[in-house]
Short mmCIF file of N, CA and C in Angstrom, two decimals:
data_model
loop_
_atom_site.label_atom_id
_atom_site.label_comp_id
_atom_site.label_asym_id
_atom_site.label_seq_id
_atom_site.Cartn_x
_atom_site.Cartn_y
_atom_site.Cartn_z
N UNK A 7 -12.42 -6.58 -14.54
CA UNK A 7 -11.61 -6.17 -13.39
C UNK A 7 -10.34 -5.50 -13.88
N UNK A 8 -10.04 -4.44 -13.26
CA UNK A 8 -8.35 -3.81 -13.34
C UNK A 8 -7.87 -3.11 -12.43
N UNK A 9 -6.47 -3.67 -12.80
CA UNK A 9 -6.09 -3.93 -11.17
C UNK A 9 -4.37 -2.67 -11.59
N UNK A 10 -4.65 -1.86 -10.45
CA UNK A 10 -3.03 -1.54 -10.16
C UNK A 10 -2.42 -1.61 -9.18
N UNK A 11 -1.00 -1.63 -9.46
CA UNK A 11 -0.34 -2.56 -8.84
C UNK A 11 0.38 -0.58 -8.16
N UNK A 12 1.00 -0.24 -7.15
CA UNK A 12 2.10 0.69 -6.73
C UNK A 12 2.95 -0.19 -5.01
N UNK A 13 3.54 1.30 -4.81
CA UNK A 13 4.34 0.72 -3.60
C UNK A 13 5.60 0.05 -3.86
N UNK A 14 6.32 0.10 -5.21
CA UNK A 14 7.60 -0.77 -5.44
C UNK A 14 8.63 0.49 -5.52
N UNK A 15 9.89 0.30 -5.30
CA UNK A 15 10.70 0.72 -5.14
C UNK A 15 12.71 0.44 -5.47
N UNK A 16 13.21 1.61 -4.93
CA UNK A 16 14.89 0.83 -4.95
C UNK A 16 14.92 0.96 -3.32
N UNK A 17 15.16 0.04 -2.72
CA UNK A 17 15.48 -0.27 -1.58
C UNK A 17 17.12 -1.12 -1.12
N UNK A 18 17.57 -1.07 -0.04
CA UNK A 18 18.10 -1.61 0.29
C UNK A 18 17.95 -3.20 1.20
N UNK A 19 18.92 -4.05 1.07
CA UNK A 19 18.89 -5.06 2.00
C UNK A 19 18.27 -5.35 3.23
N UNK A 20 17.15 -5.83 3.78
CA UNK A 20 16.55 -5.97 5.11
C UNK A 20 15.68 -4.93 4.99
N UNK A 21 15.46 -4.07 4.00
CA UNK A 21 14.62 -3.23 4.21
C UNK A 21 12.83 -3.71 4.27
N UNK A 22 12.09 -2.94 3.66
CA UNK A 22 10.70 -3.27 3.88
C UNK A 22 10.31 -2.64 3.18
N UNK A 23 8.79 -3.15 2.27
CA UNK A 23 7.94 -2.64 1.19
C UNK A 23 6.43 -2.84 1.81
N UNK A 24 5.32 -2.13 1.59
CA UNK A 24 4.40 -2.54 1.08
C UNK A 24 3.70 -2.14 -0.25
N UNK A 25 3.82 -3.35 -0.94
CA UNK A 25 3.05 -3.00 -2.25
C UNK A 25 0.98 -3.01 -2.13
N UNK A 26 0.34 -2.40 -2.75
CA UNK A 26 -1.10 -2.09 -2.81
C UNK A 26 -1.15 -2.73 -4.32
N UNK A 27 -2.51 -3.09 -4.24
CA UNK A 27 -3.18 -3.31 -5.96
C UNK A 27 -4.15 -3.17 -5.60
N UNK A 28 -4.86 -1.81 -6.13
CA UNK A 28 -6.29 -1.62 -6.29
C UNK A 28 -6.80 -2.12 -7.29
N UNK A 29 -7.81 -2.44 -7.25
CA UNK A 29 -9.15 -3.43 -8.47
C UNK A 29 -10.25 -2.56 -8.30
N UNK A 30 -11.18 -2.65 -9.50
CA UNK A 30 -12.27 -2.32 -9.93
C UNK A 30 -12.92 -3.10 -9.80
N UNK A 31 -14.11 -3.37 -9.81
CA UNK A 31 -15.42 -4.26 -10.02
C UNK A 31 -15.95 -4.19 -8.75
N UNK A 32 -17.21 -4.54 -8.62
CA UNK A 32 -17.94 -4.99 -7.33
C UNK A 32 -18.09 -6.05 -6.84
N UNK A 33 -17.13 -7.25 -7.52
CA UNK A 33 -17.17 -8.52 -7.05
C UNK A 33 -15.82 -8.62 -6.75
N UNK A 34 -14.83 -7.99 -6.22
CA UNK A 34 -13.67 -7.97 -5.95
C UNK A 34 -13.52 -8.69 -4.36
N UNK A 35 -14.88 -8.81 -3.71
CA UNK A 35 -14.41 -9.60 -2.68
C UNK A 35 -14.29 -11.00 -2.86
N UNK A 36 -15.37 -11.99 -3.96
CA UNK A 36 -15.09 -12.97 -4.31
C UNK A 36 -13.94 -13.57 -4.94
N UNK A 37 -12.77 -12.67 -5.07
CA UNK A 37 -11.71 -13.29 -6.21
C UNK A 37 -10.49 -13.62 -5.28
N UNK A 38 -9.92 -14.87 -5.61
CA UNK A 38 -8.70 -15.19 -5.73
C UNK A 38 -7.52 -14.06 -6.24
N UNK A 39 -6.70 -13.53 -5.20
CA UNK A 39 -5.84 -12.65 -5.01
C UNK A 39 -4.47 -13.30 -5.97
N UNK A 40 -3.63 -13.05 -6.19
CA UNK A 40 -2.23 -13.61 -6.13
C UNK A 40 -1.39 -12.62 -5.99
N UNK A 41 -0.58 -12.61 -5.73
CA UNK A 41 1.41 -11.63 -6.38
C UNK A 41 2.07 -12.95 -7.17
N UNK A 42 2.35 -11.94 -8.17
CA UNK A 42 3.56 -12.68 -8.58
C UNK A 42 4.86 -11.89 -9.03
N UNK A 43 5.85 -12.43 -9.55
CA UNK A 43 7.13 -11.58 -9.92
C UNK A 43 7.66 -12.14 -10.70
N UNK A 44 8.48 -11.33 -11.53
CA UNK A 44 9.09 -11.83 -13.05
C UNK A 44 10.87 -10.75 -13.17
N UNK A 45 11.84 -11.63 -12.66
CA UNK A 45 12.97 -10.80 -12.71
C UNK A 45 13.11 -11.01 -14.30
N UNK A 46 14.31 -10.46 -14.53
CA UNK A 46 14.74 -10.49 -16.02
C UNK A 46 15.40 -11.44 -16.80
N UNK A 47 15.12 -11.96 -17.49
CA UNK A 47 15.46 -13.22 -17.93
C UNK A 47 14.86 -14.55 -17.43
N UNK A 48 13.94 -14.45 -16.43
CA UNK A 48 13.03 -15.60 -15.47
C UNK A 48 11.68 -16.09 -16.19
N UNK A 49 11.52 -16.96 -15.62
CA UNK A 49 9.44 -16.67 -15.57
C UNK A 49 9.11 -15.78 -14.51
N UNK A 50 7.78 -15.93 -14.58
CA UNK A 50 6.83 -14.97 -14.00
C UNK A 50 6.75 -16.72 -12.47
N UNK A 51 7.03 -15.97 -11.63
CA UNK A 51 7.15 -16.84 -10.31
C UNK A 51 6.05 -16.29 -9.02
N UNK A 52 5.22 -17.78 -8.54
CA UNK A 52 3.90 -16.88 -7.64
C UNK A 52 4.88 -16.55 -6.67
N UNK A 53 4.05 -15.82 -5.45
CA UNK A 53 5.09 -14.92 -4.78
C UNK A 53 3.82 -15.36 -3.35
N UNK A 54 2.65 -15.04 -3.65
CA UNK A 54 1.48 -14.88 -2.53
C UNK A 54 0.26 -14.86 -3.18
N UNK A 55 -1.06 -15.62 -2.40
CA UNK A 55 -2.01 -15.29 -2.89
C UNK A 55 -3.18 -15.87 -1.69
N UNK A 56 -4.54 -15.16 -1.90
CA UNK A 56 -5.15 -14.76 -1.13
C UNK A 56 -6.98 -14.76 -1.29
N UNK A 57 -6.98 -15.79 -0.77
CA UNK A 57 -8.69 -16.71 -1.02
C UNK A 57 -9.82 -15.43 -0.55
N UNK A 58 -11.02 -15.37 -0.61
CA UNK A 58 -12.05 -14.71 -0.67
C UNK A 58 -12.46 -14.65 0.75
N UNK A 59 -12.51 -16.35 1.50
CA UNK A 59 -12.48 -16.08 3.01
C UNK A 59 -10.95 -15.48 3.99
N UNK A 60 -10.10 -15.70 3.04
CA UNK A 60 -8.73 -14.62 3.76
C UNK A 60 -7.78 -16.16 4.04
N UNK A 61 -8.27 -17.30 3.23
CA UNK A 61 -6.80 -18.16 3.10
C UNK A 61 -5.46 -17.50 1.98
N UNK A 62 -4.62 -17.69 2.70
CA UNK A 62 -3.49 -17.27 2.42
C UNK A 62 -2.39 -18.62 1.95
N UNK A 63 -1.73 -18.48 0.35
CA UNK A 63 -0.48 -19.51 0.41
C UNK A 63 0.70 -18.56 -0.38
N UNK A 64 1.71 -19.31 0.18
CA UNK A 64 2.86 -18.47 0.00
C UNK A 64 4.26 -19.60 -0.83
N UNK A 65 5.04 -18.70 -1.46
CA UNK A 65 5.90 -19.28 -2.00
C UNK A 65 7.09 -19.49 -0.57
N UNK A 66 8.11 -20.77 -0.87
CA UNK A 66 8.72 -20.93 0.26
C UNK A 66 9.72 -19.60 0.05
N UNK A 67 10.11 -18.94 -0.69
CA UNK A 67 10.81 -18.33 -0.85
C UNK A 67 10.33 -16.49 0.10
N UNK A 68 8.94 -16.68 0.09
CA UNK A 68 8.32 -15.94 0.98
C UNK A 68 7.82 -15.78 2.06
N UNK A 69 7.73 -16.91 2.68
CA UNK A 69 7.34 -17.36 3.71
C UNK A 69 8.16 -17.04 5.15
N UNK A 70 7.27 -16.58 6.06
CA UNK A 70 8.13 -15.51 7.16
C UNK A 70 8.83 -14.28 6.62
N UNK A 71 8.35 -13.96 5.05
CA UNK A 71 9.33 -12.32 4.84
C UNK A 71 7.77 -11.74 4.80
N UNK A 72 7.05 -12.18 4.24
CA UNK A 72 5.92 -11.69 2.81
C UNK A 72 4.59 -11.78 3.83
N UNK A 73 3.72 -10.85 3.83
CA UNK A 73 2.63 -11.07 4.02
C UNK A 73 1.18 -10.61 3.05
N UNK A 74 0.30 -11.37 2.63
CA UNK A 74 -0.37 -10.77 1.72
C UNK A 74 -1.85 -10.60 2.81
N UNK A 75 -2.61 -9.26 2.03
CA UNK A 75 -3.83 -9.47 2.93
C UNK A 75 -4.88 -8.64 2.39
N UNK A 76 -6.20 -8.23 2.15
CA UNK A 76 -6.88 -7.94 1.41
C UNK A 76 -7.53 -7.04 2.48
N UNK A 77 -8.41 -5.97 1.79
CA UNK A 77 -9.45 -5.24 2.47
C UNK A 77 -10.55 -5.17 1.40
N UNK A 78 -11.40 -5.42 1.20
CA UNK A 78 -12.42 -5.82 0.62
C UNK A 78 -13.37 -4.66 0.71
N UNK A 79 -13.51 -4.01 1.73
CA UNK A 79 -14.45 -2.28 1.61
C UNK A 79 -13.30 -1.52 0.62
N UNK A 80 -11.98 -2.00 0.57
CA UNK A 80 -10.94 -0.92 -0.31
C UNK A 80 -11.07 -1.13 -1.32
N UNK A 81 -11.31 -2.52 -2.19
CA UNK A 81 -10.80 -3.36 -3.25
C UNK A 81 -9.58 -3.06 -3.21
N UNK A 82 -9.05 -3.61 -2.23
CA UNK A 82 -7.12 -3.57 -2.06
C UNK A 82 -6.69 -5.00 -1.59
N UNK A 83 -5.59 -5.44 -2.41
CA UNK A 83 -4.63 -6.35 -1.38
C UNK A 83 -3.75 -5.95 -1.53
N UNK A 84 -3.07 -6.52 -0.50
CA UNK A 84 -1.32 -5.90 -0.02
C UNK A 84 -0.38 -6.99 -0.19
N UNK A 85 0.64 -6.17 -0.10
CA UNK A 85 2.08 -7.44 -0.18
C UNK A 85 3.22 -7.07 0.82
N UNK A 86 2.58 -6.99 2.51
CA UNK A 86 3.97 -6.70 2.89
C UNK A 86 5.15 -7.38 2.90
N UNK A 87 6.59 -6.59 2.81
CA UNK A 87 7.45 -7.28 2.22
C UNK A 87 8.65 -6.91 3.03
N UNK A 88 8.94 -7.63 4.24
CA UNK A 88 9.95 -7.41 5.11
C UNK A 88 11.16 -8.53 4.91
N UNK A 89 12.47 -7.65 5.40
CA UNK A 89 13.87 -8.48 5.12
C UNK A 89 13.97 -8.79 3.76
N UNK A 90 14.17 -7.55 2.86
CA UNK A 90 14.14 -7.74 1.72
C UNK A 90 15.14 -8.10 1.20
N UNK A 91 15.62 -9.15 0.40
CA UNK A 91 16.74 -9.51 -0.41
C UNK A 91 17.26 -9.26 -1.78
N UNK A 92 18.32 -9.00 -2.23
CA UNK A 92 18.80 -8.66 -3.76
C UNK A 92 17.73 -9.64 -4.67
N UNK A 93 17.82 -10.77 -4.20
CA UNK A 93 17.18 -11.67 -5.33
C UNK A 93 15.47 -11.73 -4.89
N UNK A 94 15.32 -10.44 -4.20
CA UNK A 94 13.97 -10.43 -4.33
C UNK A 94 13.41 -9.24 -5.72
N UNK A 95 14.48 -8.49 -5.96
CA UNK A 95 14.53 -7.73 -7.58
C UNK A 95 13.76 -8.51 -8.56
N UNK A 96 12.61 -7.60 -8.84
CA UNK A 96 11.66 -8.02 -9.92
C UNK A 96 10.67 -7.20 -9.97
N UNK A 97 10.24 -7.50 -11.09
CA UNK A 97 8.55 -6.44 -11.31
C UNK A 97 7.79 -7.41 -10.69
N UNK A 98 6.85 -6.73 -10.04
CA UNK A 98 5.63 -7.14 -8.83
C UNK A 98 4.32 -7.24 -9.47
N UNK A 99 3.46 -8.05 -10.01
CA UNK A 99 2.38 -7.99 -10.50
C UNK A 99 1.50 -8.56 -9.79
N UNK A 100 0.13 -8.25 -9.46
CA UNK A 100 -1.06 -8.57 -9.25
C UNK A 100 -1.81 -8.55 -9.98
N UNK A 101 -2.84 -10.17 -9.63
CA UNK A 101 -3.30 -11.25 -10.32
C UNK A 101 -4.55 -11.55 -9.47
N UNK A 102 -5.97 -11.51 -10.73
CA UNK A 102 -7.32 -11.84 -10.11
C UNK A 102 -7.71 -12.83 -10.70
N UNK A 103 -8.75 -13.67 -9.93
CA UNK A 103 -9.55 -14.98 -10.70
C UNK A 103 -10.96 -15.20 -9.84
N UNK A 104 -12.03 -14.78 -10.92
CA UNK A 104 -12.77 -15.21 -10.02
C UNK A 104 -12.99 -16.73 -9.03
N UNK A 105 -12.40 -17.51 -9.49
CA UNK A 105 -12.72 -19.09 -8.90
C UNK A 105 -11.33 -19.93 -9.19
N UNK A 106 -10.74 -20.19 -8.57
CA UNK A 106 -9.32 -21.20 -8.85
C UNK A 106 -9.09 -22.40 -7.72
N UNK A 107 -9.09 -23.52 -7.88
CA UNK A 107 -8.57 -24.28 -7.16
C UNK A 107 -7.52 -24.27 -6.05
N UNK A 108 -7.00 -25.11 -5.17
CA UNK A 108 -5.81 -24.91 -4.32
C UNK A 108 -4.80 -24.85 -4.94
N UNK A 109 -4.56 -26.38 -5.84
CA UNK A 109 -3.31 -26.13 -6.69
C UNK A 109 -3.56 -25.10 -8.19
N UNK A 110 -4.09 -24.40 -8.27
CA UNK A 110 -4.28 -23.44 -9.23
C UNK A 110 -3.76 -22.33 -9.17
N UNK A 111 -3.54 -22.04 -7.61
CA UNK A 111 -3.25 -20.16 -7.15
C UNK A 111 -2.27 -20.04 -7.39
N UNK A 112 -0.67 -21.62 -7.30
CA UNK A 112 0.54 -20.81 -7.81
C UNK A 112 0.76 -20.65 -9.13
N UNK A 113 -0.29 -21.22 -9.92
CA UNK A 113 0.25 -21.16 -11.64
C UNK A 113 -0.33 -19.88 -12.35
N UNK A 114 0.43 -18.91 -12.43
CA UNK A 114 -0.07 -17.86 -13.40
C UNK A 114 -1.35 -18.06 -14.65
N UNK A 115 -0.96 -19.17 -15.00
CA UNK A 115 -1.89 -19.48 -16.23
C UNK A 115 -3.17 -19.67 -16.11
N UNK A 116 -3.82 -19.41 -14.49
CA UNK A 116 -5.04 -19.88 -14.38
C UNK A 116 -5.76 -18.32 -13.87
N UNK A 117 -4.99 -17.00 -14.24
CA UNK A 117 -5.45 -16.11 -13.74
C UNK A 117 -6.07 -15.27 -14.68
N UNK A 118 -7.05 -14.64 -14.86
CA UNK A 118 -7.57 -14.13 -15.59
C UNK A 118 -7.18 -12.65 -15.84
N UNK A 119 -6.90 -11.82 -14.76
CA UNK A 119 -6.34 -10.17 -14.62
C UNK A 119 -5.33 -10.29 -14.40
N UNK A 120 -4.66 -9.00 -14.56
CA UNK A 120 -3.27 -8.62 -14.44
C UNK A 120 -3.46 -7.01 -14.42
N UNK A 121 -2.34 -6.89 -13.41
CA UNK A 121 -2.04 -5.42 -13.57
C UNK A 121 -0.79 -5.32 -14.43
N UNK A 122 -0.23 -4.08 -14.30
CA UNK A 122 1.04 -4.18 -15.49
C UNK A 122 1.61 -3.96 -14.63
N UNK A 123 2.33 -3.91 -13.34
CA UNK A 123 3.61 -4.59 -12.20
C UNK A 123 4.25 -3.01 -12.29
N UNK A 124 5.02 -3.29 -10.89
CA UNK A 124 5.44 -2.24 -10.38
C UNK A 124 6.91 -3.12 -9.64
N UNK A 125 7.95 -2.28 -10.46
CA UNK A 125 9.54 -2.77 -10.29
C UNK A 125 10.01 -2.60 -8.43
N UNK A 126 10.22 -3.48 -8.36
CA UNK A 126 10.92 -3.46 -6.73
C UNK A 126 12.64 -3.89 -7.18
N UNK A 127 13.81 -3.07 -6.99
CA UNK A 127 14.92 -3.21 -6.53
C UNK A 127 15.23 -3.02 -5.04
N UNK A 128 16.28 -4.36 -4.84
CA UNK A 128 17.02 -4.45 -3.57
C UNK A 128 18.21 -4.60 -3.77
N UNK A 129 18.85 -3.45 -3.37
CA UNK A 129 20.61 -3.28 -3.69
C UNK A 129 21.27 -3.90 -2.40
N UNK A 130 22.55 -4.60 -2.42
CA UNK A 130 22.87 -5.35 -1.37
C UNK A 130 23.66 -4.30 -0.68
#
C-alpha cells in the first residue's frame, strides 16, 4: 500500500482544511484508516482514524473540530479540519493497517503504512 497524503497548508485561526490521502492497493477498503501529526520537537500524536465498516475514533483534542471519512470507490480518506488552532501546526500523516484492534488505532506503532505527511500551519 502507498499512501499520499495533500490538502495541508498556512492557514489562519478558525479557518478550515481538508486534507486527502490517496492509497494504492485493491484492498484499501478493508484497512484501518488513521491521521496522525507530529509538531516539532513532539511525538507523532493520533489525530483520527477510521474502521473498514466507517467506525470512526478521534483524539479529544479533535473531537467536534476534525472529521475523518473514507470513500472506498476513491481509495481516499479525508481529514476535515474546521476551527483550526495554532497548536494544531504539524505535519499531517496518513496511516494504513490491514487489521488493528480498538485500542490499537491510537498507537502509531501498530500501523504498517505511512505516507510522508503534508505540513499544516495555523498562524494566530
Amino acid at each position: 500500500v502507498v499512501l499520499a497524503e495533500s490538502g495541508g497548508g498556512l492557514v489562519q485561526a478558525g479557518d478550515s482544511l481538508r486534507l486527502s490521502c490517496a492509497a494504492s492497493g485493491r484492498t484499501f477498503s478493508s484497512y484501518v484508516m488513521g491521521w496522525f501529526r507530529q509538531a516539532p520537537g513532539k511525538e507523532r500524536e493520533f489525530v483520527a482514524a477510521i474502521t473498514w465498516s466507517g467506525g470512526t475514533y478521534y483524539a479529544d483534542s479533535a473531537k467536534g473540530r476534525f472529521t475523518i471519512s473514507r470513500d472506498n470507490a476513491e481509495n481516499t480518506v479525508y481529514l476535515q479540519m474546521n476551527s483550526l488552532k495554532p497548536e494544531d501546526t504539524a505535519v499531517y500523516y496518513c496511516a494504513a493497517d490491514p487489521a488493528l484492534y480498538t485500542d490499537e488505532v491510537v498507537d502509531p506503532g501498530f500501523y504498517d503504512y505511512w505516507g510522508q505527511g503534508t505540513q499544516v500551519t495555523v498562524s494566530s
